[in-house]
PDB file of C-alpha atoms in Angstrom:
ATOM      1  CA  UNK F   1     120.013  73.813 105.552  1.00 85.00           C
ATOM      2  CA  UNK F   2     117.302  75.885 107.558  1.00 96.00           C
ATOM      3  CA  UNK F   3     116.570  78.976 105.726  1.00 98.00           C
ATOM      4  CA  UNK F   4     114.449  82.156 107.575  1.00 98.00           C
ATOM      5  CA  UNK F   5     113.149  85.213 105.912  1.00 98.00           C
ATOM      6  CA  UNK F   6     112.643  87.938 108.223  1.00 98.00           C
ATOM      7  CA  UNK F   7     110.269  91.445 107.198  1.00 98.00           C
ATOM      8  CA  UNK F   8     112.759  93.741 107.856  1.00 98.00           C
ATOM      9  CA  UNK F   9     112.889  98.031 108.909  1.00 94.00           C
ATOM     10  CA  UNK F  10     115.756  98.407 110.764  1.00 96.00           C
ATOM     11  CA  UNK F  11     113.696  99.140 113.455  1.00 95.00           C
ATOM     12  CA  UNK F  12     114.008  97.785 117.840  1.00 97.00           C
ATOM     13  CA  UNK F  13     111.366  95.051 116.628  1.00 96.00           C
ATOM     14  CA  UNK F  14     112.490  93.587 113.502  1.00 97.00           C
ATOM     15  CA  UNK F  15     116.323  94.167 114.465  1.00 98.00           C
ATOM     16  CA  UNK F  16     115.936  91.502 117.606  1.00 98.00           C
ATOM     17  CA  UNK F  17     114.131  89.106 115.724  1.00 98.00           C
ATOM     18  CA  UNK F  18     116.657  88.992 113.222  1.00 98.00           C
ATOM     19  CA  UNK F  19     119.468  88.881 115.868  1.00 98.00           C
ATOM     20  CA  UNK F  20     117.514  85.995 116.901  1.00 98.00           C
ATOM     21  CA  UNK F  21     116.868  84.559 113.485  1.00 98.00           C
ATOM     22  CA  UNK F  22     120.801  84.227 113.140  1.00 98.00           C
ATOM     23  CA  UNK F  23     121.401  82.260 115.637  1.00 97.00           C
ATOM     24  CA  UNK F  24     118.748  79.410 114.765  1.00 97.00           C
ATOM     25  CA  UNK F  25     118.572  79.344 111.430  1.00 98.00           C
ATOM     26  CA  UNK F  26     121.614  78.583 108.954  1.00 98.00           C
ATOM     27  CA  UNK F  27     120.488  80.736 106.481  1.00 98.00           C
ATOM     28  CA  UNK F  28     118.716  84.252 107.104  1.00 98.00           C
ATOM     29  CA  UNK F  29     117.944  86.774 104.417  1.00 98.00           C
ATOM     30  CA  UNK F  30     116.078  89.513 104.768  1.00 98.00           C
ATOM     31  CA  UNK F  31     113.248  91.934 103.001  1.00 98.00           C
ATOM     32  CA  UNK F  32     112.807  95.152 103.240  1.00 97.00           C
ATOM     33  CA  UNK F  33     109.680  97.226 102.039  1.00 93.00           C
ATOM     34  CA  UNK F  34     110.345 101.049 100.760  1.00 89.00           C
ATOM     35  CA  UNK F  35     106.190 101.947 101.162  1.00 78.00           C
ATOM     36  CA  UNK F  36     106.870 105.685 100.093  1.00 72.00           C
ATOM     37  CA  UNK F  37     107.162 105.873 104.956  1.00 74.00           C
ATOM     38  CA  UNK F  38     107.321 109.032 106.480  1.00 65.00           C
ATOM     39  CA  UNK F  39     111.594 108.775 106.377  1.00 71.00           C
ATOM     40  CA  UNK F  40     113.466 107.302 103.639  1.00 77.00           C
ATOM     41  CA  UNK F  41     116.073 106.471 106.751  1.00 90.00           C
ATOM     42  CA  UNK F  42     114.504 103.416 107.409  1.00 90.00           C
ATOM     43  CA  UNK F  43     115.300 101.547 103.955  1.00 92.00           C
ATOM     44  CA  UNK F  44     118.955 102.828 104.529  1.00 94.00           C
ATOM     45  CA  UNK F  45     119.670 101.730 108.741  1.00 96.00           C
ATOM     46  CA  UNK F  46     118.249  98.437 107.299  1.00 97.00           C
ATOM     47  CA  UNK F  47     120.652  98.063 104.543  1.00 97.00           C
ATOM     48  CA  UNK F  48     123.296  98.982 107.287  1.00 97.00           C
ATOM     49  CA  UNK F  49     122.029  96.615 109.332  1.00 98.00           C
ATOM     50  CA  UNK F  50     121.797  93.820 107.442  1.00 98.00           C
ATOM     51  CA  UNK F  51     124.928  94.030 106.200  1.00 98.00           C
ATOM     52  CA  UNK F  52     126.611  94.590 109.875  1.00 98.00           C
ATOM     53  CA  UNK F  53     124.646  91.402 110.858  1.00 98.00           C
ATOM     54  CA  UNK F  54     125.936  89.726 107.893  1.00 97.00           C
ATOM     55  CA  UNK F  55     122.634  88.168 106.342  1.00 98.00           C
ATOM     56  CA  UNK F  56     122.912  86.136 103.692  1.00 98.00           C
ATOM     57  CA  UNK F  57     121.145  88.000 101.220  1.00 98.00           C
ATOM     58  CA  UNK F  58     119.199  91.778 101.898  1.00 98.00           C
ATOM     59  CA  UNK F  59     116.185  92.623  99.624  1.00 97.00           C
ATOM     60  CA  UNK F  60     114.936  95.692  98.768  1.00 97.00           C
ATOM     61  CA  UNK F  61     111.633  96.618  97.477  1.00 95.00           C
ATOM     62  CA  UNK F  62     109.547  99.117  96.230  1.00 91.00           C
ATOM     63  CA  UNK F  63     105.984  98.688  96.934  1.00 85.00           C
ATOM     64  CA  UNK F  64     104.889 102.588  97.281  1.00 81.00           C
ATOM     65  CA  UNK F  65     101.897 101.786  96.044  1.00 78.00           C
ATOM     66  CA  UNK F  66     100.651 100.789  99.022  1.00 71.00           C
ATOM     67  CA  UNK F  67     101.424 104.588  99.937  1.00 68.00           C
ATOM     68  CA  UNK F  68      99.733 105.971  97.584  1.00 68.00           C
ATOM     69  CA  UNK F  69      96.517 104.342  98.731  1.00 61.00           C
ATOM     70  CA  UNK F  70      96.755 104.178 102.320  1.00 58.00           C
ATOM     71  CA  UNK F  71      95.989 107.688 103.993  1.00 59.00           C
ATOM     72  CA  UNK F  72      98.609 107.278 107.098  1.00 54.00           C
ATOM     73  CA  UNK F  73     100.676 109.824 109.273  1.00 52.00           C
ATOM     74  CA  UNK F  74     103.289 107.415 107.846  1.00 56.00           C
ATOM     75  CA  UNK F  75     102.636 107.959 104.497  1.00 51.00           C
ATOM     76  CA  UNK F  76     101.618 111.720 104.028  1.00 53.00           C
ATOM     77  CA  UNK F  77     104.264 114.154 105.546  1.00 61.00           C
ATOM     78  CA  UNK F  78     101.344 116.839 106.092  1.00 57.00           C
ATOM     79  CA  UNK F  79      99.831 114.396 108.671  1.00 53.00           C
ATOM     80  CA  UNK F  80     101.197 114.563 112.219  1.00 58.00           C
ATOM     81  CA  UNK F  81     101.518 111.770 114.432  1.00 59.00           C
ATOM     82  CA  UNK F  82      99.075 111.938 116.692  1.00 52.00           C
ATOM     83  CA  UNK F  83      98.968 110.573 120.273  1.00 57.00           C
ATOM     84  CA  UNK F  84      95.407 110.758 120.072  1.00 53.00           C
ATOM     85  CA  UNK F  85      93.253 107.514 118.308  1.00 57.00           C
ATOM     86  CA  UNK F  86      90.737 108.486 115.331  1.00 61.00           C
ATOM     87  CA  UNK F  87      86.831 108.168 115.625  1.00 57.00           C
ATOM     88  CA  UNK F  88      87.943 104.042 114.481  1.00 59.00           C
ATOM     89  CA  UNK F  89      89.895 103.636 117.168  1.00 59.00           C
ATOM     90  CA  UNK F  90      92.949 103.003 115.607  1.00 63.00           C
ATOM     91  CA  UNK F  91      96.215 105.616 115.957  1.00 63.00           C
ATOM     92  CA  UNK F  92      96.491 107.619 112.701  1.00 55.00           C
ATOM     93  CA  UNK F  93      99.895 105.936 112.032  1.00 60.00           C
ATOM     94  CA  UNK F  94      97.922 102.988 110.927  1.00 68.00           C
ATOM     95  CA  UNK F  95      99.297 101.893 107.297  1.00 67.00           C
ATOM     96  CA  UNK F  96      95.492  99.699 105.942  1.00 73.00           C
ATOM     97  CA  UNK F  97      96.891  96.788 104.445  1.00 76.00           C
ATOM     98  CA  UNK F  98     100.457  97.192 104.996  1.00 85.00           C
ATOM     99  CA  UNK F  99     101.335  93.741 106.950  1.00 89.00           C
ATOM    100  CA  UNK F 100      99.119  92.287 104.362  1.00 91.00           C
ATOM    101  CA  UNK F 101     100.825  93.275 101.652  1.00 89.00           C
ATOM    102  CA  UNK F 102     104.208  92.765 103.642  1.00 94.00           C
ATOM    103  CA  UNK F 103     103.651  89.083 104.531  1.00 97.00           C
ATOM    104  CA  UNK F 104     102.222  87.765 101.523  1.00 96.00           C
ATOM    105  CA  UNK F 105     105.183  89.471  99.343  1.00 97.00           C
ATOM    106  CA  UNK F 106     107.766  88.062 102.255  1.00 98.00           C
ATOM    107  CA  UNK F 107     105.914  84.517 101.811  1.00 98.00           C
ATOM    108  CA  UNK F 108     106.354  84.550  98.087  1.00 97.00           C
ATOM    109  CA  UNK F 109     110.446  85.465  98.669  1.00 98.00           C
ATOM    110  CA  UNK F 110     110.267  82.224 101.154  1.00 98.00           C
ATOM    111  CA  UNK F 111     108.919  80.012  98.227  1.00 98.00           C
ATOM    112  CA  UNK F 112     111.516  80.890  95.941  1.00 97.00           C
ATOM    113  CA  UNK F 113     114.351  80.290  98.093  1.00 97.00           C
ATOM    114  CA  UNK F 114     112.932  77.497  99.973  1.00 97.00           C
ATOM    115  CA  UNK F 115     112.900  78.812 103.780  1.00 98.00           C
ATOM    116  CA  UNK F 116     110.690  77.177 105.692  1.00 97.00           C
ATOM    117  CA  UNK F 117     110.131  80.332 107.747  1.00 98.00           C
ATOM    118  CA  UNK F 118     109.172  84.062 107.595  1.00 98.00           C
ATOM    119  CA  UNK F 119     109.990  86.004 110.727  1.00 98.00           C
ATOM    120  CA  UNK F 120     107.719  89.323 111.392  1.00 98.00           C
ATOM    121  CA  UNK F 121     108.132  91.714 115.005  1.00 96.00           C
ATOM    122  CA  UNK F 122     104.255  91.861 115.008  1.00 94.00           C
ATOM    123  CA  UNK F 123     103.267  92.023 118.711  1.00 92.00           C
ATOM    124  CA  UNK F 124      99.850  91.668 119.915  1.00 86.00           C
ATOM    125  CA  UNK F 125     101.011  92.145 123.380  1.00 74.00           C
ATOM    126  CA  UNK F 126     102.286  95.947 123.844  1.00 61.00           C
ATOM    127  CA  UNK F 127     101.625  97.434 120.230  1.00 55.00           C
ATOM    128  CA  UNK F 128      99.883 100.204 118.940  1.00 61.00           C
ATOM    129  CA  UNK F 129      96.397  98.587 118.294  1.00 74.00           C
ATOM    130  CA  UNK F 130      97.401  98.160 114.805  1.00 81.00           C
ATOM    131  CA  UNK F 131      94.537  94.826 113.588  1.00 87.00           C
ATOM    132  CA  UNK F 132      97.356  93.556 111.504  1.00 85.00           C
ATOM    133  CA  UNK F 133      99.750  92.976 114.395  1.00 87.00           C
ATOM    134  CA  UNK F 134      97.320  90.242 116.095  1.00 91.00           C
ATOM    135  CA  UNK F 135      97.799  86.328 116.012  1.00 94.00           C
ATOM    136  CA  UNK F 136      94.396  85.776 114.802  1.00 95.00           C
ATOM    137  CA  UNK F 137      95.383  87.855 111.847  1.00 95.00           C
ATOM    138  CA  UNK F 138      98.556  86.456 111.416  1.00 96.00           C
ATOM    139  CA  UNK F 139      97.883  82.703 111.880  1.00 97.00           C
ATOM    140  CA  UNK F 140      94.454  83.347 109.115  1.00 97.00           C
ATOM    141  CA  UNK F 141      97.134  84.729 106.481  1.00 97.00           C
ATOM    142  CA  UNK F 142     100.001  82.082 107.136  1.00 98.00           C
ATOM    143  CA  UNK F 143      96.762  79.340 106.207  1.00 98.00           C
ATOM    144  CA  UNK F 144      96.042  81.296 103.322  1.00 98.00           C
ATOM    145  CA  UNK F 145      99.587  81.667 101.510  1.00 98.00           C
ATOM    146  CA  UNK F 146      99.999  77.805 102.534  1.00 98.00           C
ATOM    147  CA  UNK F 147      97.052  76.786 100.630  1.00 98.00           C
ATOM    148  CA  UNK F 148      97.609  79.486  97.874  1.00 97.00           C
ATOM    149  CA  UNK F 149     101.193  78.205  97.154  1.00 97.00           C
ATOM    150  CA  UNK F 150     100.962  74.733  98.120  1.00 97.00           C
ATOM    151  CA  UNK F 151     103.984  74.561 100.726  1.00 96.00           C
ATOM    152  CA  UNK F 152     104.168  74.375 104.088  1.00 95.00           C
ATOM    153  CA  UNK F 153     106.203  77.019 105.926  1.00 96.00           C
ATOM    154  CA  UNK F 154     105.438  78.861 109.248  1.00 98.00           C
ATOM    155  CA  UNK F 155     105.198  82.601 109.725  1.00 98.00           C
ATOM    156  CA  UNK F 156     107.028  83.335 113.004  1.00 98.00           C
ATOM    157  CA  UNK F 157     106.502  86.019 115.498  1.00 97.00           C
ATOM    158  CA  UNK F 158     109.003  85.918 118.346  1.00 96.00           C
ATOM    159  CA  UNK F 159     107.317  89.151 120.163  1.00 96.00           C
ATOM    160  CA  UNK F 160     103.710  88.180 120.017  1.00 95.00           C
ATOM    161  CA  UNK F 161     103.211  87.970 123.646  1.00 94.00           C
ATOM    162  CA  UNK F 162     106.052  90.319 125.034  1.00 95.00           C
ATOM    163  CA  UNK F 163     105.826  93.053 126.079  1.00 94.00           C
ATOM    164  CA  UNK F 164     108.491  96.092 124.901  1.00 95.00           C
ATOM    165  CA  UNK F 165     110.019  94.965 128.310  1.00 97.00           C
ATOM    166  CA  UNK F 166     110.697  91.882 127.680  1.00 97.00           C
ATOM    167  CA  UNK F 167     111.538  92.688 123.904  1.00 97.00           C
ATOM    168  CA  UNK F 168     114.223  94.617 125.370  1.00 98.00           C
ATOM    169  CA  UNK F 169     115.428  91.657 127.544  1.00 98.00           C
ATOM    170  CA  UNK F 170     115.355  89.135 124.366  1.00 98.00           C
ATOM    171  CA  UNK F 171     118.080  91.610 122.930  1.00 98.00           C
ATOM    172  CA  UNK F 172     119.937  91.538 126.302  1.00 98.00           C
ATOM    173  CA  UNK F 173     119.942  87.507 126.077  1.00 98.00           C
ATOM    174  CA  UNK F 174     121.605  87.337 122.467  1.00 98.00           C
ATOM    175  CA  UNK F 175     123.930  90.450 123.978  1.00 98.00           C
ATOM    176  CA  UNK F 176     122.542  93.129 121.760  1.00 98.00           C
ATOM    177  CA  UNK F 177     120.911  95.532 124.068  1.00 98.00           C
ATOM    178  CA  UNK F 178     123.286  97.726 123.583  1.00 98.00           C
ATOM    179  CA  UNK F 179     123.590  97.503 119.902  1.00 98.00           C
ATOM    180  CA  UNK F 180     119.952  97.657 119.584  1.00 98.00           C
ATOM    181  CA  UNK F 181     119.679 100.883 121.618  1.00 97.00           C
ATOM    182  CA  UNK F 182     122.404 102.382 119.504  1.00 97.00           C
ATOM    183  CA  UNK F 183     121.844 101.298 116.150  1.00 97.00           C
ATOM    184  CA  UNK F 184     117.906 100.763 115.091  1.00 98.00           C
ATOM    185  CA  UNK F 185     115.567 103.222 113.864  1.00 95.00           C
ATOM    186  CA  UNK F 186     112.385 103.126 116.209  1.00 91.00           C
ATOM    187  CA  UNK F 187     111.305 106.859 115.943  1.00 90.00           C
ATOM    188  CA  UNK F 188     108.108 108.270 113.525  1.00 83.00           C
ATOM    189  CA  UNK F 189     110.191 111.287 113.513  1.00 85.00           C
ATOM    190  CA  UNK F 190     113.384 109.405 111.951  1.00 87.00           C
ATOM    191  CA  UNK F 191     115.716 109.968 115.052  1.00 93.00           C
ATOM    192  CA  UNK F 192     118.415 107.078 115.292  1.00 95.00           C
ATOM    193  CA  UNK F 193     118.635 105.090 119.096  1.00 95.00           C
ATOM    194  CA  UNK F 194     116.691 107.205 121.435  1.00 93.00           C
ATOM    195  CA  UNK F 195     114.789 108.719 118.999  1.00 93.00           C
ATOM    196  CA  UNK F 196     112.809 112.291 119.731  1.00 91.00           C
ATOM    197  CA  UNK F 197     111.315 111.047 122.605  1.00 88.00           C
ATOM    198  CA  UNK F 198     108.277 112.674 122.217  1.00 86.00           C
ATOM    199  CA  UNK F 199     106.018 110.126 118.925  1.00 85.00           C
ATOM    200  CA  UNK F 200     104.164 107.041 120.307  1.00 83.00           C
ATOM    201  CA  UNK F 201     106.826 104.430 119.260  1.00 86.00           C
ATOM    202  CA  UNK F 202     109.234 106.559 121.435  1.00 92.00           C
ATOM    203  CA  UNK F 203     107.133 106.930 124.055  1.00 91.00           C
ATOM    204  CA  UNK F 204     106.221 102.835 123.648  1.00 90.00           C
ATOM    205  CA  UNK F 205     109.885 102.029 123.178  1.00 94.00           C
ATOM    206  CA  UNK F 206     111.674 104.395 126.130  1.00 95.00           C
ATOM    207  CA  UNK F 207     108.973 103.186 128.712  1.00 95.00           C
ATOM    208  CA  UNK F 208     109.827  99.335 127.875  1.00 95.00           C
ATOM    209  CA  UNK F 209     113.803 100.287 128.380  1.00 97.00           C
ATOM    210  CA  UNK F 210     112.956 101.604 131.851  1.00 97.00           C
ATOM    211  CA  UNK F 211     110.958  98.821 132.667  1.00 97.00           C
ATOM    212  CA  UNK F 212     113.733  96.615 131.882  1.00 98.00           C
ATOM    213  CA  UNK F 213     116.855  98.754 133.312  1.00 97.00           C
ATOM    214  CA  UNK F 214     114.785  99.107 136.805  1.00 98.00           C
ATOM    215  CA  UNK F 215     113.552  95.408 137.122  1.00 98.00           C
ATOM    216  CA  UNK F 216     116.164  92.844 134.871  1.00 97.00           C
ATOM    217  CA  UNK F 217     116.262  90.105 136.717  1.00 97.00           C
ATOM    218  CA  UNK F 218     111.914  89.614 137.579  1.00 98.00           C
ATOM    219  CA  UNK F 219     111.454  90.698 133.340  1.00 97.00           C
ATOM    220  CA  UNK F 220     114.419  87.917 132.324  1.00 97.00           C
ATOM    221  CA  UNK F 221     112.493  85.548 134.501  1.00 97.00           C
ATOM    222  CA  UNK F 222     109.326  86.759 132.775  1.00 97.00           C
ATOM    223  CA  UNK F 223     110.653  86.088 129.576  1.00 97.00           C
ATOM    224  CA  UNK F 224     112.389  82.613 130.062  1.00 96.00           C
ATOM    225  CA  UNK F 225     109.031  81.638 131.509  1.00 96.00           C
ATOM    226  CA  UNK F 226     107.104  82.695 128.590  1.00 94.00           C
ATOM    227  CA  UNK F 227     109.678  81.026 125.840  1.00 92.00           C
ATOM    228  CA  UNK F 228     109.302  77.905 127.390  1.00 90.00           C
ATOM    229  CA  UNK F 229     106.057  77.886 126.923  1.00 86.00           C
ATOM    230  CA  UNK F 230     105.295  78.982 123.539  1.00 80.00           C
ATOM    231  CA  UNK F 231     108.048  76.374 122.702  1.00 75.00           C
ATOM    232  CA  UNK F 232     106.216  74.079 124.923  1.00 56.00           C
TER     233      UNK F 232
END
């Protein structure tokens, strides 16, 4: 029996890759990290979710110390999302360590249960500059845990190379767009669907649904073309 683990928020990102997961593996659970975010929402659409889907088994846990250390507009109310990027570089919403954490905790959870797979929305492709969203990064930690545990399992990142277009048009394929649009919490500002429309995952997320609604067919191609090659 092939068993997944999927790093779950409830959000557009992690919501398609489990909609995905479901319909490869036989056996998908899912983990969910309360960090001490910016809305407690996000534990509780995931929960929903989850259970809609119909995983086989939703975790919840509390890892706020992460929060407690890592100065974010995610993790301090009385800092704003900002549009703008810090003297680093990097958007303020940047959570230092947070995939880190995520992964390895999500890789110990495969172990025990013996899935051969964790499943992450990282994207390297259309993100937020976030370091901890690239392949290099991912790929360097999935060697690590490997050795560190002595197992062999894969960490698996279905968006890497899409952009929020084509994420958009993965949902579409399983026949979730809709569902997606409706029911997953994107939004820094912890607005369901739509969202505020004003943060920079709104802005990131509404401009990839436009793309999509205005050119399906030429983004569906896009996205066939680049499955078969990363399976390929």
């Amino acid at each position: 029996m092939a068993k997944a683990v999927v790093v779950f928020s409830g959000g557009q990102d992690s919501t398609t890759c489990l909609i995905q997961a479901l319909a490869h593996y036989d056996e998908v659970h899912c983990i969910t990290f309360d960090y001490g975010q910016r809305h407690k929402l996000e534990v509780e659409i995931a929960e929903h979710i989850a259970k809609d889907l119909g995983v086989a088994a939703h975790k919840v846990m509390d890892v706020s110390l992460i929060g407690e250390l890592a100065i974010s507009s995610l993790t301090r109310d009385s800092i704003p999302v900002s549009h703008e990027l810090q003297a680093n570089g990097l958007p303020n919403s940047f959570v230092p360590g947070r995939n880190i954490l995520f992964l390895t905790l999500a890789g110990i959870y495969a172990y025990q249960i013996g899935a051969e797979a964790v499943i992450t929305g990282v994207c390297e492709t259309d993100f937020s500059g976030y370091p901890d969203c690239r392949d290099e990064f991912v790929r360097s930690l999935n060697h690590s845990l490997v050795l560190g545990m002595d197992r062999q399992f894969k960490i698996e990142t279905p968006l890497m190379w899409l952009n929020k277009a084509e994420t958009w048009a993965l949902a579409d394929q399983y026949g979730k767009l809709d569902y997606i649009r409706e029911q997953t919490l994107t939004c820094y500002n912890g607005i369901i669907g739509d969202g505020c429309g004003d943060c920079p995952s709104c802005d990131l997320r509404r401009a990839g649904l436009e793309d999509y609604l205005q050119h399906q067919a030429a983004v569906m191609a896009t996205l066939k073309a680049k499955q078969a090659q990363h399976k390929a």
